[in-house]
CSV table of C-alpha atoms in Angstrom, one decimal:
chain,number,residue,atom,x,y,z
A,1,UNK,CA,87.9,44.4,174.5
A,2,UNK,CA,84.6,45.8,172.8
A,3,UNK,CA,83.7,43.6,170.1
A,4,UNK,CA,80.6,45.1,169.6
A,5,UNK,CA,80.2,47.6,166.8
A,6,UNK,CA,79.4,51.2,168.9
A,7,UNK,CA,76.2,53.3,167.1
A,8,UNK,CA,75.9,56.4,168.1
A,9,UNK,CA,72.4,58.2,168.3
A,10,UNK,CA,73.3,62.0,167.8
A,11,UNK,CA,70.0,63.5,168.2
A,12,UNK,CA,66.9,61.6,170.8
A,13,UNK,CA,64.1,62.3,172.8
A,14,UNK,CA,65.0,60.2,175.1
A,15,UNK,CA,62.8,62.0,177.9
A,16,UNK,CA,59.3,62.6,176.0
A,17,UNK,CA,56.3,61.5,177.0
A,18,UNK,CA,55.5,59.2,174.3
A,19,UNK,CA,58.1,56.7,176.1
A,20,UNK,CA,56.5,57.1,179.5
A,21,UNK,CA,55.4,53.9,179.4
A,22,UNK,CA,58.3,51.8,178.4
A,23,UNK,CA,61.6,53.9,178.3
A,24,UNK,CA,63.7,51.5,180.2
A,25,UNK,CA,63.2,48.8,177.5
A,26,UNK,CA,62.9,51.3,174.9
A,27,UNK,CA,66.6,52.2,176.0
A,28,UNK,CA,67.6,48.5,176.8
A,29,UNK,CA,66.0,47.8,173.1
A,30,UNK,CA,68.6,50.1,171.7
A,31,UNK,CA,71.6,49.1,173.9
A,32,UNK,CA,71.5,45.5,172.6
A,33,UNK,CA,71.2,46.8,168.8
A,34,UNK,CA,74.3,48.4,169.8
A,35,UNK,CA,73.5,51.8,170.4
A,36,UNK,CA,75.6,53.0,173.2
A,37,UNK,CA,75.7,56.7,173.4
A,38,UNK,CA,72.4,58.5,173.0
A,39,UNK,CA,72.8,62.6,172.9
A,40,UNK,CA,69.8,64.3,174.1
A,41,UNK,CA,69.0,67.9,173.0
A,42,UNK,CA,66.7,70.3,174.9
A,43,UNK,CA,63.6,71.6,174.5
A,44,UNK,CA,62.3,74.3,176.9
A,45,UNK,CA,63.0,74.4,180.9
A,46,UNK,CA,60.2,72.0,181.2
A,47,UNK,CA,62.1,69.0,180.5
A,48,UNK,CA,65.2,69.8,182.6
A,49,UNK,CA,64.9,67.5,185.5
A,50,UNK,CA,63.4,64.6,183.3
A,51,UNK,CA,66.9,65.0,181.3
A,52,UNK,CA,69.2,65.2,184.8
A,53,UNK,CA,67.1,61.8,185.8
A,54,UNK,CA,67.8,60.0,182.8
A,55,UNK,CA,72.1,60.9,182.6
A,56,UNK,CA,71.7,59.8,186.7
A,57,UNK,CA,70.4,56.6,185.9
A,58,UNK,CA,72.4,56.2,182.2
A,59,UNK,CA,75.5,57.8,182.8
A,60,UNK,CA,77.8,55.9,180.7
A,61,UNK,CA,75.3,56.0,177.6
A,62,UNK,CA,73.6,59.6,178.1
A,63,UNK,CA,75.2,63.0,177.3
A,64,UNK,CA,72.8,65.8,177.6
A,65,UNK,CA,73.0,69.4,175.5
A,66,UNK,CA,71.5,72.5,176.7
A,67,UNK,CA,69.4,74.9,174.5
A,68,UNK,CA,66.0,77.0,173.4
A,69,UNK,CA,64.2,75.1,171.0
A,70,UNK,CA,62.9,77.5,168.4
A,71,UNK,CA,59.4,76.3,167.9
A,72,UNK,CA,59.5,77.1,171.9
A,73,UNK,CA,60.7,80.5,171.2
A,74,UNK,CA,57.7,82.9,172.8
A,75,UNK,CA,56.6,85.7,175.0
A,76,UNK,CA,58.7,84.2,177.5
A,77,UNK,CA,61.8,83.5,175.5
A,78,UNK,CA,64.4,86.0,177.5
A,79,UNK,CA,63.6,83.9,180.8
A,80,UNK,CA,64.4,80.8,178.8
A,81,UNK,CA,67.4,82.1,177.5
A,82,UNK,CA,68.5,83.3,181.3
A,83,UNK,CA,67.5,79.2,181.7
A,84,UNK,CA,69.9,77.8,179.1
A,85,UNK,CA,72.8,80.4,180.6
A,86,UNK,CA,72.0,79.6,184.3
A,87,UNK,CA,72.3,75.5,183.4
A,88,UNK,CA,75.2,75.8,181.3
A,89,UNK,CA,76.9,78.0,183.8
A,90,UNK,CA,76.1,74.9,186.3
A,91,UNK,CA,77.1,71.7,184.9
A,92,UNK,CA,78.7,70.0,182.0
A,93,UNK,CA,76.8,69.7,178.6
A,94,UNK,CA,77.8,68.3,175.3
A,95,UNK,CA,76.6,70.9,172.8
A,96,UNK,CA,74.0,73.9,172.6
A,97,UNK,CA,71.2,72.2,171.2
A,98,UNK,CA,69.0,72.0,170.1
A,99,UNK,CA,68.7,75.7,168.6
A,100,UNK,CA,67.8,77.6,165.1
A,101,UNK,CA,64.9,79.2,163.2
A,102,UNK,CA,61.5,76.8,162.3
A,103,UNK,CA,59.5,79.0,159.9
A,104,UNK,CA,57.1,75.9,159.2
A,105,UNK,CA,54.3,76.5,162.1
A,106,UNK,CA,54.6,79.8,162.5
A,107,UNK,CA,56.4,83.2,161.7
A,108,UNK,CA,55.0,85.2,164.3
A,109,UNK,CA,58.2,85.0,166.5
A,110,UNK,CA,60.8,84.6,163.7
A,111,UNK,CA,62.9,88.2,164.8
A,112,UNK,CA,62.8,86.3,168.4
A,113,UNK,CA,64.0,83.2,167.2
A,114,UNK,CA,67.0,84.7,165.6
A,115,UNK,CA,67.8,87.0,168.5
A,116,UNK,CA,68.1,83.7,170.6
A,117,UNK,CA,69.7,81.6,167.6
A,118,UNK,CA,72.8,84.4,168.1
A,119,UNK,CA,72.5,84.6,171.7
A,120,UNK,CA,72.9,80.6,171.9
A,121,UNK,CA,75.7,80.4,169.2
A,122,UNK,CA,77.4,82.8,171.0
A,123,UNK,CA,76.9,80.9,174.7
A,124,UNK,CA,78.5,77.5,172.7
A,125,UNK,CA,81.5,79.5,171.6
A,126,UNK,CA,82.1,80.8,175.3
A,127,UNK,CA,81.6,77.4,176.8
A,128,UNK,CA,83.5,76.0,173.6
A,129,UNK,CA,80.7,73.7,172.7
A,130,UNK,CA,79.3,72.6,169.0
A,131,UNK,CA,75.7,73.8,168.4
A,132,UNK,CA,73.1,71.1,167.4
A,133,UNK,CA,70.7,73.4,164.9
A,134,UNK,CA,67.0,72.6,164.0
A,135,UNK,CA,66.5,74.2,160.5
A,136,UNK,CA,62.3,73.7,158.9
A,137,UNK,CA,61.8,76.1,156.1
A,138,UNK,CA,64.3,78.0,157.0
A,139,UNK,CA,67.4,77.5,155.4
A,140,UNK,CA,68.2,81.3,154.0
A,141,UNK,CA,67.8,82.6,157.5
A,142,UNK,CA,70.2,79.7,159.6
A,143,UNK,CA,72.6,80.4,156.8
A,144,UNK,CA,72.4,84.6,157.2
A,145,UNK,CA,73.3,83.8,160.8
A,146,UNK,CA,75.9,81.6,160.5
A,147,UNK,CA,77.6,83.8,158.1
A,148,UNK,CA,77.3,86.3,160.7
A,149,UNK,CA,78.9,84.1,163.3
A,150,UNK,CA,81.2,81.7,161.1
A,151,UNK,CA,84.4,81.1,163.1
A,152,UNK,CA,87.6,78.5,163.9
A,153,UNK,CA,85.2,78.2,167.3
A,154,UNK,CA,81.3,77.7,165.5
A,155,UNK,CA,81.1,73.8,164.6
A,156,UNK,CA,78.2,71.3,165.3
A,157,UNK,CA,75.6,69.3,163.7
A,158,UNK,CA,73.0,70.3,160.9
A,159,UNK,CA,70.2,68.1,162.8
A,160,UNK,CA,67.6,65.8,160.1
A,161,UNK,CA,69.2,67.4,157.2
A,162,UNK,CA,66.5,67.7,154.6
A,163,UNK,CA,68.2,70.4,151.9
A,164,UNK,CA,69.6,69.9,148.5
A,165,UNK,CA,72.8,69.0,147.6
A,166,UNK,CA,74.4,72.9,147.4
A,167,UNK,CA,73.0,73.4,151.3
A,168,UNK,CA,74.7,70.8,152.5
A,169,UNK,CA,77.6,71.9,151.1
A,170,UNK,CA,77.1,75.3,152.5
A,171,UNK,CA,76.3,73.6,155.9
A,172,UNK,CA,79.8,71.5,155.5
A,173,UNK,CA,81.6,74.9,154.7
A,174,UNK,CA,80.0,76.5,158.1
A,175,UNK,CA,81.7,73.0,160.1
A,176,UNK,CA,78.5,71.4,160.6
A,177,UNK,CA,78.2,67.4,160.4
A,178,UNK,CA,74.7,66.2,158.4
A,179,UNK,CA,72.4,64.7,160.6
A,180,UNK,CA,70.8,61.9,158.8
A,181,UNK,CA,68.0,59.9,160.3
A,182,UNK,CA,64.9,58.4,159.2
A,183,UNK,CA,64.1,60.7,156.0
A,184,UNK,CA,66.8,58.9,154.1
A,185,UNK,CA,64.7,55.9,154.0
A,186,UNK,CA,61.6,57.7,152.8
A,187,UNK,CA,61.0,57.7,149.1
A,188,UNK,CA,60.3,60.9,149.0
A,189,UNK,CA,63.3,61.6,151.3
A,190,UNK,CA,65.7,63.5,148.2
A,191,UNK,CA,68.9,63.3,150.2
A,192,UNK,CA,69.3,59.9,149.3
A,193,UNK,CA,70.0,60.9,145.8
A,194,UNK,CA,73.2,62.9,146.2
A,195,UNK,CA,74.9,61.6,150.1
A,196,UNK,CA,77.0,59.1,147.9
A,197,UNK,CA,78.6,62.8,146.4
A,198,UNK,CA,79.2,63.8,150.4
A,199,UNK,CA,82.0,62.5,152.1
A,200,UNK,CA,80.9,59.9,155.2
A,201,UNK,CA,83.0,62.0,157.5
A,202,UNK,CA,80.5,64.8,156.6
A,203,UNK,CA,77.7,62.6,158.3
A,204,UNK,CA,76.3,61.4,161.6
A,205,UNK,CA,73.6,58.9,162.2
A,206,UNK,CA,70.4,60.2,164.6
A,207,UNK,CA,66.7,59.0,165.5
A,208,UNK,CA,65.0,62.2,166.7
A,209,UNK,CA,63.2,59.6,168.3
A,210,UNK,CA,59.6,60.0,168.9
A,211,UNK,CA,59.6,61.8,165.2
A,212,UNK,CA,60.3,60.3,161.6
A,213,UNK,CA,60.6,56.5,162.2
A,214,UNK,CA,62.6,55.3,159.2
A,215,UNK,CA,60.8,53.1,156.4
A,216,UNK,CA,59.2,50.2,157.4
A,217,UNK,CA,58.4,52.0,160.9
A,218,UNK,CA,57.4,55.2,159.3
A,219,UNK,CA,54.5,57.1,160.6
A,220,UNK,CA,54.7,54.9,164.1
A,221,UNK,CA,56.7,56.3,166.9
A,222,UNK,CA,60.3,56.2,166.4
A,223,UNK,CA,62.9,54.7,169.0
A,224,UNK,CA,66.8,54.6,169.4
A,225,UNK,CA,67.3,51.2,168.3
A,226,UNK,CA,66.0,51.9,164.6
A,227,UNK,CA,68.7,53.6,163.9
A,228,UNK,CA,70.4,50.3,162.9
A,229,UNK,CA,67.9,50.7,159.8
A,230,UNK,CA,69.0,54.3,158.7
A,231,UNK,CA,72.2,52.9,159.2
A,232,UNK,CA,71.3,50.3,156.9
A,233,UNK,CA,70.3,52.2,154.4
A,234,UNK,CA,73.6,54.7,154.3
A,235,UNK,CA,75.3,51.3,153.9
A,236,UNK,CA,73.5,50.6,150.3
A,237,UNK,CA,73.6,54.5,149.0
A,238,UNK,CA,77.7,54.3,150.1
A,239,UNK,CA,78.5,50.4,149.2
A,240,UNK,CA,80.1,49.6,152.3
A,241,UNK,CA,79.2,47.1,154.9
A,242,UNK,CA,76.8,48.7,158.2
A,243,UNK,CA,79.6,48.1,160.8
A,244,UNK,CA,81.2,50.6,158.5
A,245,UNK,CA,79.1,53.5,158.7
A,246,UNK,CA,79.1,52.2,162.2
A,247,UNK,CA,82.2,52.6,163.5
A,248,UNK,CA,82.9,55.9,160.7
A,249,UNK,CA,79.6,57.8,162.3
A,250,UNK,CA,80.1,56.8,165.5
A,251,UNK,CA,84.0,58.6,165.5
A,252,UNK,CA,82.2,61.8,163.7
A,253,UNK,CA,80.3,62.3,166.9
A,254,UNK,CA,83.0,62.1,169.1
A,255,UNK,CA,84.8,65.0,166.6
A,256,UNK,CA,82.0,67.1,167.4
A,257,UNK,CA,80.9,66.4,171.0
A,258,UNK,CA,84.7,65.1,172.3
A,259,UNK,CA,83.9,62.1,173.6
C-alpha cells in the first residue's frame, strides 16, 4: 500500500551535464522527498542515448518525451526534425517535448522555429501524445499557432509558465496544464499573485532542473527534490496542506501523459 505521498516532476534535466557528477544521489535525493516519476524532455539529438541510459537504469521513475528544442532550432533543423520522427516512430514516449518559439536569445531563426513548432504539434497528434511547449518572449506567436492547430487531439503542458493572468487562461482554453516551478517562489515571480484565481486541476508541479532553483536555492543549480518547496509554496497561495497539491498535481500529470 503506498503511504507515501507521490510528487511528480513534470519537466527535468535529468541527463545534463551539470549532474555529471552526482546524478545517482541527485535522483536518490529526490526519490526519498517523494518524487517518484521524473518526465524528461528533449533537447537536440545529442542527448538521445544519455536519456535511453537513464529510463534503462530508472524505469519505474523515468518517462522520456521526444522533441526539437527551439533555442536548438538552426541550419540543421530539418535533420533534427527527421530525428524526433525517426525516434518516435521507434519507441514509446510520453509527450512531444519539449517544443515552441524562444524569441529571448535570438530571432534570427524564428520562421524556422515555427515551421518545426507545426511540424512537431502535428507528429504529437499522430502518435496521440500531449506537447510539452517552451514559450520565452513569445507568447503572441505560440498562441497564433495553437489557434492554428487547436483540436479535441492538441493538449499538453504550458512548461515554467511566466504570463499574466489572461494567458494563462488562453493557455487553459488551448487544453494546456500550467507548469509551475521555481518562479513562483521568486518575489518578482507575478504568477503568484493570481494562481489562487486558477483552478489546481489547471496546474502541474516541475523543476526544470538544472534552471530556476526556487527561493532559498535560487541562482544555485536546481534539482528534482526541490520541488517539495514549489510545492510548498502552492500550498500557502491555495490554503491547503502540501500532500494536497501533492497528490492533486501528481493525478494532473497522469491526465496529460496517461500514466
Amino acid at each position: 500500500m503506498e503511504t507515501k505521498t507521490i510528487l511528480t516532476d513534470t519537466h527535468t534535466h535529468l541527463y545534463s551535464e551539470e549532474f555529471d557528477q552526482d546524478r545517482n544521489e541527485m535522483i536518490q535525493r529526490a526519490i526519498d522527498a517523494g518524487v517518484l516519476r521524473f518526465f524528461v524532455p528533449a533537447i537536440d539529438s545529442t542527448c538521445t542515448e544519455s536519456m535511453y541510459a537513464l529510463e534503462k537504469e530508472y524505469p519505474e521513475n523515468v518517462f522520456l518525451m521526444m522533441g526539437l528544442h527551439p533555442t536548438y532550432v538552426k541550419e540543421n533543423y530539418l535533420e533534427e526534425l527527421q530525428h524526433v520522427e525517426n525516434e518516435l516512430a521507434k519507441k514509446k514516449f510520453y509527450a512531444v517535448g519539449e517544443i515552441g518559439i524562444d524569441l529571448f536569445w535570438d530571432k534570427t531563426y524564428l520562421p524556422q522555429q515555427q515551421i518545426a513548432f507545426k511540424k512537431q504539434i502535428q507528429l504529437a497528434k499522430h502518435y496521440k501524445l500531449p506537447i510539452v511547449i517552451h514559450c520565452r518572449e513569445a507568447f503572441d506567436e505560440i498562441f497564433e499557432i495553437l489557434e492554428e492547430e487547436k483540436s479535441a487531439d492538441l493538449f499538453g503542458i504550458f512548461h515554467c509558465f511566466s504570463g499574466t493572468y489572461e494567458q494563462a487562461l488562453k493557455a487553459i482554453s488551448y487544453n494546456m496544464k500550467l507548469g509551475v516551478g521555481g518562479v513562483v517562489t521568486f518575489k518578482n515571480g507575478k504568477i503568484d499573485q493570481f494562481l489562487e484565481q486558477i483552478d489546481l486541476e489547471h496546474l502541474v508541479l516541475e523543476t526544470d532542473s538544472p534552471y530556476l532553483a526556487p527561493t532559498p536555492f535560487r541562482g544555485k543549480r536546481n534539482e528534482s527534490s526541490y520541488i517539495v518547496n514549489v510545492a510548498d509554496k502552492l500550498a500557502q497561495i491555495y490554503n491547503l496542506p502540501a500532500t494536497v497539491i501533492a497528490i492533486r498535481t501528481t493525478e494532473n500529470s497522469k491526465a496529460i501523459f496517461g500514466i
